[in-house]
Structure formats: C-alpha cells, structure tokens
mmCIF file of C-alpha atoms in Angstrom:
data_model
loop_
_atom_site.group_PDB
_atom_site.id
_atom_site.type_symbol
_atom_site.label_atom_id
_atom_site.label_comp_id
_atom_site.label_asym_id
_atom_site.label_seq_id
_atom_site.Cartn_x
_atom_site.Cartn_y
_atom_site.Cartn_z
ATOM 1 C CA MET A 1 0.000 0.000 0.000
ATOM 2 C CA LYS A 2 1.390 3.315 -1.074
ATOM 3 C CA LEU A 3 0.463 6.440 0.924
ATOM 4 C CA ARG A 4 0.064 9.680 -0.943
ATOM 5 C CA LEU A 5 1.969 12.512 0.671
ATOM 6 C CA VAL A 6 -0.363 15.454 -0.118
ATOM 7 C CA PRO A 7 -3.583 14.010 1.408
ATOM 8 C CA VAL A 8 -1.704 12.843 4.537
ATOM 9 C CA LEU A 9 -0.127 16.283 5.028
ATOM 10 C CA LEU A 10 -3.413 18.086 4.426
ATOM 11 C CA THR A 11 -5.233 15.828 6.881
ATOM 12 C CA SER A 12 -2.500 16.357 9.496
ATOM 13 C CA LEU A 13 -2.531 20.130 9.045
ATOM 14 C CA LEU A 14 -6.326 20.283 9.198
ATOM 15 C CA SER A 15 -6.412 18.120 12.338
ATOM 16 C CA ALA A 16 -3.738 20.248 14.035
ATOM 17 C CA ALA A 17 -5.548 23.469 13.074
ATOM 18 C CA LEU A 18 -8.841 22.182 14.475
ATOM 19 C CA LEU A 19 -7.230 20.906 17.667
ATOM 20 C CA PHE A 20 -5.211 24.018 18.505
ATOM 21 C CA GLY A 21 -7.834 26.403 17.115
ATOM 22 C CA GLY A 22 -10.501 24.784 19.258
ATOM 23 C CA TRP A 23 -8.258 24.933 22.316
ATOM 24 C CA TYR A 24 -7.472 28.597 21.685
ATOM 25 C CA ALA A 25 -11.141 29.481 21.100
ATOM 26 C CA TYR A 26 -12.193 27.657 24.281
ATOM 27 C CA ARG A 27 -9.505 29.360 26.335
ATOM 28 C CA GLN A 28 -10.235 32.788 24.878
ATOM 29 C CA PHE A 29 -14.038 32.819 24.808
ATOM 30 C CA VAL A 30 -15.020 30.457 27.633
ATOM 31 C CA VAL A 31 -12.310 31.113 30.218
ATOM 32 C CA GLN A 32 -10.453 34.381 29.641
ATOM 33 C CA GLU A 33 -13.157 36.661 28.203
ATOM 34 C CA PRO A 34 -15.750 36.120 30.998
ATOM 35 C CA LEU A 35 -13.046 36.652 33.625
ATOM 36 C CA HIS A 36 -11.919 39.842 31.868
ATOM 37 C CA LYS A 37 -15.521 41.145 31.805
ATOM 38 C CA LEU A 38 -15.932 40.259 35.472
ATOM 39 C CA VAL A 39 -12.781 42.114 36.526
ATOM 40 C CA SER A 40 -13.401 45.119 34.261
ATOM 41 C CA SER A 41 -16.929 45.566 35.612
ATOM 42 C CA TYR A 42 -15.667 45.972 39.200
ATOM 43 C CA GLU A 43 -15.818 49.555 40.432
ATOM 44 C CA GLY A 44 -12.365 51.166 40.456
ATOM 45 C CA VAL A 45 -10.718 49.008 37.789
ATOM 46 C CA LYS A 46 -9.482 51.193 34.928
ATOM 47 C CA ASP A 47 -7.841 48.468 32.866
ATOM 48 C CA SER A 48 -7.053 44.790 33.242
ATOM 49 C CA HIS A 49 -4.987 42.188 31.445
ATOM 50 C CA ILE A 50 -5.348 38.520 32.299
ATOM 51 C CA THR A 51 -2.757 35.796 31.819
ATOM 52 C CA ILE A 52 -3.810 32.224 32.486
ATOM 53 C CA LYS A 53 -1.138 29.601 33.025
ATOM 54 C CA ARG A 54 -1.401 26.007 34.143
ATOM 55 C CA ASN A 55 -1.211 26.718 37.906
ATOM 56 C CA GLU A 56 -1.905 30.456 38.217
ATOM 57 C CA VAL A 57 -4.049 33.282 36.952
ATOM 58 C CA THR A 58 -2.282 36.631 36.830
ATOM 59 C CA LEU A 59 -4.343 39.808 36.836
ATOM 60 C CA LYS A 60 -2.421 42.881 35.736
ATOM 61 C CA LEU A 61 -4.570 45.742 36.966
ATOM 62 C CA GLU A 62 -4.654 49.490 36.671
ATOM 63 C CA LEU A 63 -6.764 50.801 39.549
ATOM 64 C CA GLN A 64 -8.265 54.112 40.566
ATOM 65 C CA PRO A 65 -7.305 55.601 43.941
ATOM 66 C CA GLY A 66 -9.456 54.258 46.755
ATOM 67 C CA THR A 67 -10.180 50.860 45.175
ATOM 68 C CA LYS A 68 -10.649 48.151 47.796
ATOM 69 C CA LEU A 69 -8.145 45.423 46.889
ATOM 70 C CA ARG A 70 -9.376 42.842 49.385
ATOM 71 C CA GLU A 71 -12.943 43.144 48.159
ATOM 72 C CA LEU A 72 -11.756 42.912 44.548
ATOM 73 C CA VAL A 73 -9.823 39.708 45.287
ATOM 74 C CA GLN A 74 -12.810 38.186 47.097
ATOM 75 C CA TYR A 75 -15.166 39.182 44.275
ATOM 76 C CA VAL A 76 -12.939 37.702 41.562
ATOM 77 C CA SER A 77 -12.279 34.549 43.593
ATOM 78 C CA LYS A 78 -15.976 33.972 44.241
ATOM 79 C CA GLU A 79 -17.564 35.054 40.961
ATOM 80 C CA GLY A 80 -14.754 33.809 38.726
ATOM 81 C CA SER A 81 -14.199 30.481 40.455
ATOM 82 C CA ALA A 82 -15.233 28.556 37.332
ATOM 83 C CA ALA A 83 -12.600 30.316 35.231
ATOM 84 C CA ILE A 84 -9.915 30.222 37.919
ATOM 85 C CA ASN A 85 -10.633 26.523 38.524
ATOM 86 C CA GLY A 86 -8.276 25.870 41.459
ATOM 87 C CA ARG A 87 -5.390 27.982 40.141
ATOM 88 C CA THR A 88 -3.712 30.510 42.407
ATOM 89 C CA LEU A 89 -4.744 34.108 41.851
ATOM 90 C CA LYS A 90 -1.834 36.538 41.536
ATOM 91 C CA LEU A 91 -2.270 40.310 41.350
ATOM 92 C CA ASP A 92 0.091 42.674 39.587
ATOM 93 C CA VAL A 93 -1.083 46.219 40.253
ATOM 94 C CA GLU A 94 0.336 49.023 38.140
ATOM 95 C CA GLN A 95 1.339 51.936 40.329
ATOM 96 C CA ASP A 96 0.278 55.518 39.624
ATOM 97 C CA THR A 97 2.431 56.832 42.426
ATOM 98 C CA SER A 98 4.216 60.040 43.313
ATOM 99 C CA ALA A 99 7.463 60.883 45.082
ATOM 100 C CA LEU A 100 5.504 61.793 48.228
ATOM 101 C CA LEU A 101 3.762 58.398 48.396
ATOM 102 C CA ASP A 102 7.029 56.560 47.725
ATOM 103 C CA GLU A 103 8.742 58.523 50.506
ATOM 104 C CA TYR A 104 5.815 57.857 52.856
ATOM 105 C CA TRP A 105 5.999 54.104 52.183
ATOM 106 C CA ASP A 106 9.799 54.074 52.536
ATOM 107 C CA LYS A 107 9.503 55.624 55.993
ATOM 108 C CA ALA A 108 6.748 53.225 57.031
ATOM 109 C CA MET A 109 8.309 50.080 55.579
ATOM 110 C CA PHE A 110 10.486 49.137 58.560
ATOM 111 C CA SER A 111 7.602 49.431 61.032
ATOM 112 C CA VAL A 112 5.275 47.547 58.699
ATOM 113 C CA ALA A 113 7.861 44.781 58.184
ATOM 114 C CA GLU A 114 8.280 44.503 61.954
ATOM 115 C CA ALA A 115 4.506 44.219 62.434
ATOM 116 C CA MET A 116 4.298 41.599 59.678
ATOM 117 C CA GLU A 117 7.139 39.567 61.157
ATOM 118 C CA SER A 118 5.625 39.598 64.637
ATOM 119 C CA ARG A 119 2.139 38.951 63.160
ATOM 120 C CA LYS A 120 0.703 41.991 64.930
ATOM 121 C CA TYR A 121 -1.263 43.259 61.970
ATOM 122 C CA THR A 122 -3.229 45.817 63.985
ATOM 123 C CA LEU A 123 -0.022 47.832 64.396
ATOM 124 C CA ILE A 124 0.159 48.567 60.660
ATOM 125 C CA PRO A 125 -2.622 51.214 60.519
ATOM 126 C CA ALA A 126 -1.281 52.808 63.705
ATOM 127 C CA LYS A 127 2.241 53.034 62.237
ATOM 128 C CA LEU A 128 0.931 54.487 58.968
ATOM 129 C CA ASP A 129 -1.201 57.069 60.776
ATOM 130 C CA GLY A 130 1.692 57.866 63.111
ATOM 131 C CA LEU A 131 3.718 59.149 60.157
ATOM 132 C CA LYS A 132 1.058 61.782 59.472
ATOM 133 C CA GLU A 133 1.412 63.056 63.031
ATOM 134 C CA GLN A 134 5.216 63.145 62.815
ATOM 135 C CA ASP A 135 5.426 65.152 59.590
ATOM 136 C CA SER A 136 2.761 67.583 58.325
ATOM 137 C CA LYS A 137 3.700 67.088 54.659
ATOM 138 C CA TYR A 138 1.978 63.672 54.830
ATOM 139 C CA SER A 139 -1.331 65.113 56.056
ATOM 140 C CA GLY A 140 -2.955 64.684 52.626
ATOM 141 C CA VAL A 141 -2.036 61.006 52.365
ATOM 142 C CA THR A 142 -4.840 58.519 52.970
ATOM 143 C CA ALA A 143 -3.677 55.093 54.144
ATOM 144 C CA THR A 144 -6.089 52.152 54.101
ATOM 145 C CA THR A 145 -5.254 48.657 55.306
ATOM 146 C CA GLU A 146 -7.265 45.497 54.775
ATOM 147 C CA ILE A 147 -6.565 41.871 55.557
ATOM 148 C CA ASP A 148 -7.759 38.462 54.408
ATOM 149 C CA ASP A 149 -6.583 34.872 54.869
ATOM 150 C CA ASN A 150 -3.602 35.266 52.543
ATOM 151 C CA ASN A 151 -2.548 38.903 52.331
ATOM 152 C CA VAL A 152 -2.444 42.316 53.951
ATOM 153 C CA TYR A 153 -3.445 45.050 51.495
ATOM 154 C CA VAL A 154 -2.132 48.581 51.984
ATOM 155 C CA SER A 155 -3.520 51.380 49.816
ATOM 156 C CA LEU A 156 -1.957 54.826 49.872
ATOM 157 C CA SER A 157 -3.591 57.680 48.001
ATOM 158 C CA ASN A 158 -3.020 61.362 47.619
ATOM 159 C CA GLY A 159 -5.761 62.757 45.425
ATOM 160 C CA THR A 160 -5.076 61.437 41.932
ATOM 161 C CA GLU A 161 -1.979 59.349 42.754
ATOM 162 C CA SER A 162 -2.134 55.979 44.433
ATOM 163 C CA LYS A 163 0.137 53.191 45.591
ATOM 164 C CA PHE A 164 -1.078 49.654 46.288
ATOM 165 C CA ILE A 165 1.013 47.190 48.293
ATOM 166 C CA ILE A 166 0.141 43.519 48.741
ATOM 167 C CA LEU A 167 1.971 41.844 51.623
ATOM 168 C CA PRO A 168 1.706 38.047 51.942
ATOM 169 C CA ARG A 169 0.820 36.917 55.455
ATOM 170 C CA VAL A 170 2.910 33.766 55.131
ATOM 171 C CA ALA A 171 6.488 34.684 54.378
ATOM 172 C CA ALA A 172 8.399 32.696 51.800
ATOM 173 C CA LYS A 173 10.448 29.903 53.285
ATOM 174 C CA MET A 174 14.167 30.238 52.909
ATOM 175 C CA GLY A 175 15.787 27.190 51.433
ATOM 176 C CA VAL A 176 19.323 25.993 50.937
ATOM 177 C CA TRP A 177 21.316 28.003 48.438
ATOM 178 C CA ASN A 178 22.988 25.936 45.769
ATOM 179 C CA ASN A 179 25.980 28.293 45.573
ATOM 180 C CA ALA A 180 26.716 28.373 49.315
#
C-alpha cells in the first residue's frame, strides 16, 4: 500500500488546526473573556490584562485611587471560580504613584515589616497614621489597610496618585542556596 503525501499532510494540518484552534477558542471565549468582563466591571478598575497559566491566573490591573483590593480579590475569587478553577490568583497592580507616596511608604516600611514579622497586623494602621502626626507634609495622604486569609493590602492615596502594596501573610520559606 502506497500512501500519498499530499492528502496525509493536508489531513494532518487540518487536524492540528482544528485541535489548537478549538483549544485557543475555548480558552479565549469560555475562560479568559468572561473573567476579563468580570474584573473590568468591578468599580475602580481602569484596565485589566489577564494571563492564564497552568497553575496560576495573573491579573495585571490598573486601579483608581481608593479601590478596595481585598474586596476585589474576594469578588474575583468567588464570581470567577469557574474560570480560575483551582489555580492561584496573583495580582500585579500598576502603580500611579508620586514621590511623596514613595517617601511615605519608605519611611513606614520598617515598622510595617516589623509588624508583619511579629504577626501583629493591627499595628500597621497605627504606624501608617503615626507618620502623618510626625510630619505635616503627609497630612494629605490617605492610608487604608485590609486583611484576608492570605494577604495584607495597603492602599496609599493622595488625590489622583495611588500606591497599592500587597503583603503576603505567610512569608516565603528560605531554602538551601545551591551556591553556598
């Protein structure tokens, strides 16, 4: 039996196109598009870009000042659970910050890190508000802290500029270095 090359190649190409085209269409229109609509419809989200990998869903977000990060994460986790499907949800928030907010966070970072390390999360708002009392140039900065099972969310805003910080409650474990 002699196989003809052209029909075999055409059948292989058509099968591959249907397989990968169907997979792409499913991923785009059944998984990614509904999740994108869900995230974009949340109040305070200016723009969003979603990347879905095997074990994680990454949301690259551009947010308006005053957006509640914890509530956004809970909303996406609950309403988009079918699209997330057991993957870990990772947020990448684009910063629309200013020099004042960066300086404010730099001054607060040591106290916040100390509170995180000692797991005394109630000290974080007190430390952030204490900076306003120490220096009057920070009086216009609004600091909001929220917490959930996985993260501590710190939002700093100053009118039109904002800075969002997501601090994991469980610190990464330090392993053995291979070059030590």
